[in-house]
XYZ file of C-alpha atoms in Angstrom:
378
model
C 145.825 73.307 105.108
C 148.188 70.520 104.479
C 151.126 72.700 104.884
C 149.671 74.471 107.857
C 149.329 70.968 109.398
C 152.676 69.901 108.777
C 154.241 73.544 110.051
C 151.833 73.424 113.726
C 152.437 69.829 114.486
C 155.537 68.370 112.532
C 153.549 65.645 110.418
C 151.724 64.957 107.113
C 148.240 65.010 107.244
C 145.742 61.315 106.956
C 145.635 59.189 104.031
C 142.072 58.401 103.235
C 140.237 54.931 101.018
C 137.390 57.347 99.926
C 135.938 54.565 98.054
C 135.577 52.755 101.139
C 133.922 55.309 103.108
C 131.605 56.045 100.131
C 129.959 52.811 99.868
C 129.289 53.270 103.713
C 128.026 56.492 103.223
C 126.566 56.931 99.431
C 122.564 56.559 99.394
C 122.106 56.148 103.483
C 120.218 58.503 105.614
C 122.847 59.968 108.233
C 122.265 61.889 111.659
C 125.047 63.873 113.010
C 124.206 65.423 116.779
C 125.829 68.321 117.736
C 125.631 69.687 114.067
C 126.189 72.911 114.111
C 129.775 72.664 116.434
C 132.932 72.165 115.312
C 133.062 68.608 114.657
C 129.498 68.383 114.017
C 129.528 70.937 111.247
C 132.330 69.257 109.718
C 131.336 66.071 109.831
C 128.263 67.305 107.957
C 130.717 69.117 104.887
C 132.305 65.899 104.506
C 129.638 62.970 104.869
C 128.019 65.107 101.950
C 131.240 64.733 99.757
C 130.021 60.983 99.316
C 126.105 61.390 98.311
C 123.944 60.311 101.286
C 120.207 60.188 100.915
C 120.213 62.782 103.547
C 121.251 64.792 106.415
C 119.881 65.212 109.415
C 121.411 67.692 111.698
C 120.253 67.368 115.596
C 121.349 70.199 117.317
C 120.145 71.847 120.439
C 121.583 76.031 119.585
C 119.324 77.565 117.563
C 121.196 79.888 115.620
C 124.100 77.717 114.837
C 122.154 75.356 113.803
C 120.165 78.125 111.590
C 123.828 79.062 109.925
C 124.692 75.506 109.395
C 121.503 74.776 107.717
C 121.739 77.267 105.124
C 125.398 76.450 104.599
C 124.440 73.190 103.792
C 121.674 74.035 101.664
C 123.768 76.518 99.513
C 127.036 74.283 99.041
C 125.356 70.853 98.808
C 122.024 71.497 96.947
C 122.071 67.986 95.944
C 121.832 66.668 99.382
C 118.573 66.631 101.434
C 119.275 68.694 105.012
C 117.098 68.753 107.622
C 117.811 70.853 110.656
C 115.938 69.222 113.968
C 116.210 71.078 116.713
C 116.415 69.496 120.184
C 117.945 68.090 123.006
C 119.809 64.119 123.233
C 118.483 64.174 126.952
C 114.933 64.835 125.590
C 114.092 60.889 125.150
C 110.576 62.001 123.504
C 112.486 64.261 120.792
C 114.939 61.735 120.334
C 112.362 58.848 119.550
C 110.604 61.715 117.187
C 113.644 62.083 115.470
C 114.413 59.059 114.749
C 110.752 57.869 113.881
C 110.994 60.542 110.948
C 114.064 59.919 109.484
C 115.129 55.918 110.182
C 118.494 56.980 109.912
C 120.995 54.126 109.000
C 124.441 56.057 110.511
C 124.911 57.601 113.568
C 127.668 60.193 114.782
C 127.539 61.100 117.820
C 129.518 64.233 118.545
C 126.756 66.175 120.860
C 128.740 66.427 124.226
C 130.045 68.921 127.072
C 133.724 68.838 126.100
C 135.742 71.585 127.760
C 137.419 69.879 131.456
C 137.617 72.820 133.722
C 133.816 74.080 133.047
C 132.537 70.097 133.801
C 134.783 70.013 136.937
C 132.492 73.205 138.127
C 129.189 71.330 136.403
C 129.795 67.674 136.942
C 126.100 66.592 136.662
C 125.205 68.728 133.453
C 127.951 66.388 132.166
C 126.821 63.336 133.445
C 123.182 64.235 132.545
C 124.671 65.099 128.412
C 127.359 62.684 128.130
C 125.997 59.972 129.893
C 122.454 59.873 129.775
C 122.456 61.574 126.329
C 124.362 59.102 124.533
C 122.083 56.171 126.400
C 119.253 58.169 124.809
C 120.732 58.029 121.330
C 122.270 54.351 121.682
C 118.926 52.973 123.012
C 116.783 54.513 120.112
C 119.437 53.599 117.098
C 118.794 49.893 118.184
C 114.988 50.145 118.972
C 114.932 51.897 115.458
C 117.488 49.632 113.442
C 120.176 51.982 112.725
C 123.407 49.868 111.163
C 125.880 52.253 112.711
C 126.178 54.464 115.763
C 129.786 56.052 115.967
C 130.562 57.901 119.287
C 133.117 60.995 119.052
C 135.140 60.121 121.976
C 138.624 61.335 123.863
C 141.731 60.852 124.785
C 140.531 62.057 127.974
C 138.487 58.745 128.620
C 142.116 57.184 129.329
C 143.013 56.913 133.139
C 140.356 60.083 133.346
C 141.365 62.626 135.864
C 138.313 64.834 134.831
C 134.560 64.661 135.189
C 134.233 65.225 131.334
C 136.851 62.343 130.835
C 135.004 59.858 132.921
C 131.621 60.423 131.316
C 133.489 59.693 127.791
C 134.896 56.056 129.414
C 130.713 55.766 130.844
C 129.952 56.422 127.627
C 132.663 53.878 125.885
C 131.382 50.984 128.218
C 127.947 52.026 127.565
C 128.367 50.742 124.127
C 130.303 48.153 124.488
C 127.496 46.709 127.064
C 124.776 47.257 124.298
C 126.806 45.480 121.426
C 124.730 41.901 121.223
C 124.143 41.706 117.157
C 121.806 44.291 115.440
C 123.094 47.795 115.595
C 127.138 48.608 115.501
C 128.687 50.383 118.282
C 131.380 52.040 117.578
C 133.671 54.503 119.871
C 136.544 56.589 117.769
C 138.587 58.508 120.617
C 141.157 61.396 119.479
C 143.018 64.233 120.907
C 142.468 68.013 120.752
C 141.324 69.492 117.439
C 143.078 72.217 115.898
C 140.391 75.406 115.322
C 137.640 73.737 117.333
C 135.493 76.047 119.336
C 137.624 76.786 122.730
C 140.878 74.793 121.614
C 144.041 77.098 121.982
C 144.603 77.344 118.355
C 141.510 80.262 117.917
C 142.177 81.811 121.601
C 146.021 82.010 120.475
C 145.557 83.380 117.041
C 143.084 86.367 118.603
C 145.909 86.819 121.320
C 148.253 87.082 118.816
C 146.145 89.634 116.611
C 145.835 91.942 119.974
C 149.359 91.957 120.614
C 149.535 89.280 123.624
C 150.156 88.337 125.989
C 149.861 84.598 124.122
C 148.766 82.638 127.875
C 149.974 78.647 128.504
C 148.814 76.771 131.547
C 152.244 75.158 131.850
C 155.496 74.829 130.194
C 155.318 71.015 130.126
C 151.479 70.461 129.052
C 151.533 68.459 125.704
C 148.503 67.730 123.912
C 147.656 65.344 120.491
C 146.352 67.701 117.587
C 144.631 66.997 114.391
C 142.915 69.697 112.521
C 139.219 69.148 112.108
C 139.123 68.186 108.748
C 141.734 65.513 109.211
C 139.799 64.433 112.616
C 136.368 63.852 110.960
C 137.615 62.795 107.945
C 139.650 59.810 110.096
C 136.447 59.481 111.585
C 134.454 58.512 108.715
C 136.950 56.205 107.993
C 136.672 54.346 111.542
C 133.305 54.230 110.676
C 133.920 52.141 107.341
C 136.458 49.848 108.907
C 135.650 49.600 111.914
C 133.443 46.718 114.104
C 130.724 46.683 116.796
C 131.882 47.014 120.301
C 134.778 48.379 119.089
C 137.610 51.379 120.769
C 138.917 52.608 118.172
C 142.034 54.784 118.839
C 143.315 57.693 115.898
C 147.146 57.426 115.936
C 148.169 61.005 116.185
C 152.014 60.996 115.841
C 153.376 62.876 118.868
C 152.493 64.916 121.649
C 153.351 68.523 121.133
C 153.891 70.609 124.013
C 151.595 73.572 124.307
C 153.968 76.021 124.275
C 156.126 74.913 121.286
C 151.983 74.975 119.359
C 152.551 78.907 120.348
C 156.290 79.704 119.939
C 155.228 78.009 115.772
C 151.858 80.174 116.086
C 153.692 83.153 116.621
C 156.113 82.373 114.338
C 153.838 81.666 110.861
C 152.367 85.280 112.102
C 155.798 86.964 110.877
C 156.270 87.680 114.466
C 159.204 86.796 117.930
C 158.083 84.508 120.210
C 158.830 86.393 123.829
C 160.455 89.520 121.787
C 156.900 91.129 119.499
C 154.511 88.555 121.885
C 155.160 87.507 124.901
C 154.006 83.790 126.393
C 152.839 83.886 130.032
C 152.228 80.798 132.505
C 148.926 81.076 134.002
C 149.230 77.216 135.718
C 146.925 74.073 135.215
C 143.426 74.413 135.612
C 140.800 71.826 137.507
C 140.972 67.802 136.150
C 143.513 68.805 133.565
C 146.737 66.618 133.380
C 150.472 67.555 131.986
C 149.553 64.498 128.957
C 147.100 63.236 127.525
C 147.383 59.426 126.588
C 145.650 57.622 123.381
C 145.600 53.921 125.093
C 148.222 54.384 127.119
C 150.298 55.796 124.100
C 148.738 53.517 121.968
C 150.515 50.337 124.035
C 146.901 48.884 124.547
C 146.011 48.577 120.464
C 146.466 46.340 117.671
C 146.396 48.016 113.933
C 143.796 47.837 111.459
C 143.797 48.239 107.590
C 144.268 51.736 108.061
C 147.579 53.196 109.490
C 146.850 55.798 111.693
C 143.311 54.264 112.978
C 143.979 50.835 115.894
C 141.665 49.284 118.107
C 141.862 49.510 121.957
C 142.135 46.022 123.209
C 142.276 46.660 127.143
C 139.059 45.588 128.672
C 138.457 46.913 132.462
C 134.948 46.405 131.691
C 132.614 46.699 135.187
C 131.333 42.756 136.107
C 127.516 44.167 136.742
C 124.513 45.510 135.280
C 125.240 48.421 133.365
C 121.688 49.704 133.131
C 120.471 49.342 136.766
C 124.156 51.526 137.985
C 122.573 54.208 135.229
C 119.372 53.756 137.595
C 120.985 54.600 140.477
C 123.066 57.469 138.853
C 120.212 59.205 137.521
C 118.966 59.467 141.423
C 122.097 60.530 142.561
C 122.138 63.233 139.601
C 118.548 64.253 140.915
C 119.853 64.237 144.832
C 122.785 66.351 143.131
C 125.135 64.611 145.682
C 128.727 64.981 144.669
C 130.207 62.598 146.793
C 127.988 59.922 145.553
C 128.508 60.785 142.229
C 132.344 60.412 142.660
C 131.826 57.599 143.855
C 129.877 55.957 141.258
C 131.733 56.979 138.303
C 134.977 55.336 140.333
C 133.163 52.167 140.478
C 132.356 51.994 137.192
C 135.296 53.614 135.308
C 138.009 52.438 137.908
C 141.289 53.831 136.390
C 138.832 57.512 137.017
C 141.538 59.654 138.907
C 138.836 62.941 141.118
C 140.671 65.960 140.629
C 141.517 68.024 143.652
C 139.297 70.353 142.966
C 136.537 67.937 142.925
C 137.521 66.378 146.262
C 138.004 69.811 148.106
C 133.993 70.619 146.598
C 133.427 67.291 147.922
C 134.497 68.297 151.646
C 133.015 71.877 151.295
C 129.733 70.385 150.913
C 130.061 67.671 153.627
C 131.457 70.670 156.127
C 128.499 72.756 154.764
C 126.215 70.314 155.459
C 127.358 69.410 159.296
C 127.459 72.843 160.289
C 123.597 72.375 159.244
C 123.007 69.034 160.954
C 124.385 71.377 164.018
C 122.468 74.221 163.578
C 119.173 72.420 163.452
C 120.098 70.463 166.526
C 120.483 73.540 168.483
C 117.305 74.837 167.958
């Protein structure tokens, strides 16, 4: 994997103090949401490499969660798994949860992730990202949890997506709830090599049918760290890392998407635009050309680990964070996109609409005057 790493992206893979993250970790009860997806499921494999009381996986798809659950039974025996099914927007099942297990770490890596979809479904990700992780945050403080570790994104800086905004909501969130008691803790990195719906699987089964390999520009450039190296960096945020804290995973540089497939292509024994050819199917809604990890990092100061900083910017909203989730939840329930635009620009105010968003926005208003008109004519 190391090799791999250094071949796709030009750079040695993370340094880890193991010791360090083992006397987080070693004889603590740990809940991981989102288990059974790609960071989830990781995260689980390597929080069990340093002896934790126990497991628990919270995970709302059954059968992944099923296959993750005997995974970890068979290749950590000595580790206590329990598989709890359920939603983070289900309050009641998240108070259950918690109630039974008391668990002492949190990661939070339950989330709608992939930008175009959320641009089409703005208030499922409001309702998950938002209101899920208030769910979670709320109960790991009512029920004394001594860490709760959000997976966040580079896509919470300057957001010009739905899913990016919720991730900033989510970052301020946290940082609003950090008064003593219970560390909050926000770890934001870039795309993960292998994850479910990253490029690296959809090019490597493009590549396997004979292509065409597809790019949504020539100039996108993303940040990539294979999972393993992600969640393993993650742990180690959570070790070093302090309440109301941004941290920020330094991932070397950008690589532009179509260099990631021209190497792809390449390790396969195969000619970029000769054996498979790359096609440029153009950007899709609230994506941007670059992704930035505080402002390329200008916004953080370093820590004791070289490749983990701390976001030191502040833009954080001068008003009551829990009555604007009042008001949001009504707007959610109204389903009003305008509103909701609106709302997520007050609070997150660097939050860019994309164009695709705005031109739903006006199809809805036009929609609903040529109603207003119709029902005055009768």
């Amino acid at each position: 994997m190391q090799n791999k790493l250094k071949s796709l992206v030009g750079r040695e893979p993370a340094r880890l103090d193991e010791s360090l993250i083992s006397s987080t970790i070693k004889g603590r009860v740990v809940l991981v949401t989102g288990a059974a997806g790609s960071i989830g499921a990781e995260l689980c494999r390597q929080i069990a490499r340093f002896n934790p009381a126990a497991i628990v996986g919270f995970e709302i798809a059954e059968s992944p969660l099923f296959e993750i659950d005997r995974e970890m039974r068979k290749s950590y025996p000595h580790v206590p798994f329990f598989a709890e099914i359920g939603s983070v927007q289900n309050l009641a099942r998240v108070h259950q949860v918690f109630s039974a297990h008391r668990p002492a770490l949190v990661y939070h890596a339950a989330a709608y992730k992939h930008v175009p979809l959320m641009e089409q479904h703005p208030f499922e990700a409001v309702e998950n990202n938002v209101f899920g992780t208030a769910n979670l945050a709320h109960a790991a403080k009512q029920f004394g949890a001594g860490s709760f570790i959000l997976i966040s994104s580079d896509k919470a800086v300057c957001p010009a997506s739905v899913m990016g905004a919720t991730k900033r909501v989510s970052e301020l969130m946290l940082q609003s709830l950090q008064n003593g008691g219970t560390q909050f803790i926000a770890v934001r990195f870039g795309n993960v090599l292998g994850s479910s719906g990253s490029v690296f699987p959809i090019f490597k089964k493009q590549i396997a049918s004979g292509g065409p390999v597809t790019v949504t520009h020539r100039e996108m450039r993303r940040f990539f760290m294979t999972i393993t190296e992600a969640c393993q960096l993650v742990l180690q945020t959570s070790a070093i890392g302090k309440g109301g804290q941004i941290c920020v995973l330094d991932m070397g540089e950008s690589l532009r998407i179509v260099d990631l497939a021209r190497n792809m292509i390449q390790l396969a024994g195969l000619k970029p635009d000769e054996d498979i050819k790359i096609e440029f199917t153009g950007t899709r809604p609230g994506e941007k050309l670059y992704e930035e990890l505080a402002s390329i990092l200008d916004d953080t100061v370093s820590t004791d680990h070289e490749q983990v900083r701390v976001f030191i910017g502040n833009h954080r909203p001068q008003f009551d964070i829990e009555a604007w989730l009042h008001s949001l939840k009504q707007i959610c329930a109204d389903r009003n996109t305008s509103q909701l635009v609106i709302a997520l620009k007050e609070m997150v105010v660097d939050y860019s609409p994309s164009t695709y968003l705005l031109d739903k926005i006006a199809a809805e208003q036009q929609a609903a005057e040529c109603e207003e008109h119709a029902c005055g004519a009768i």
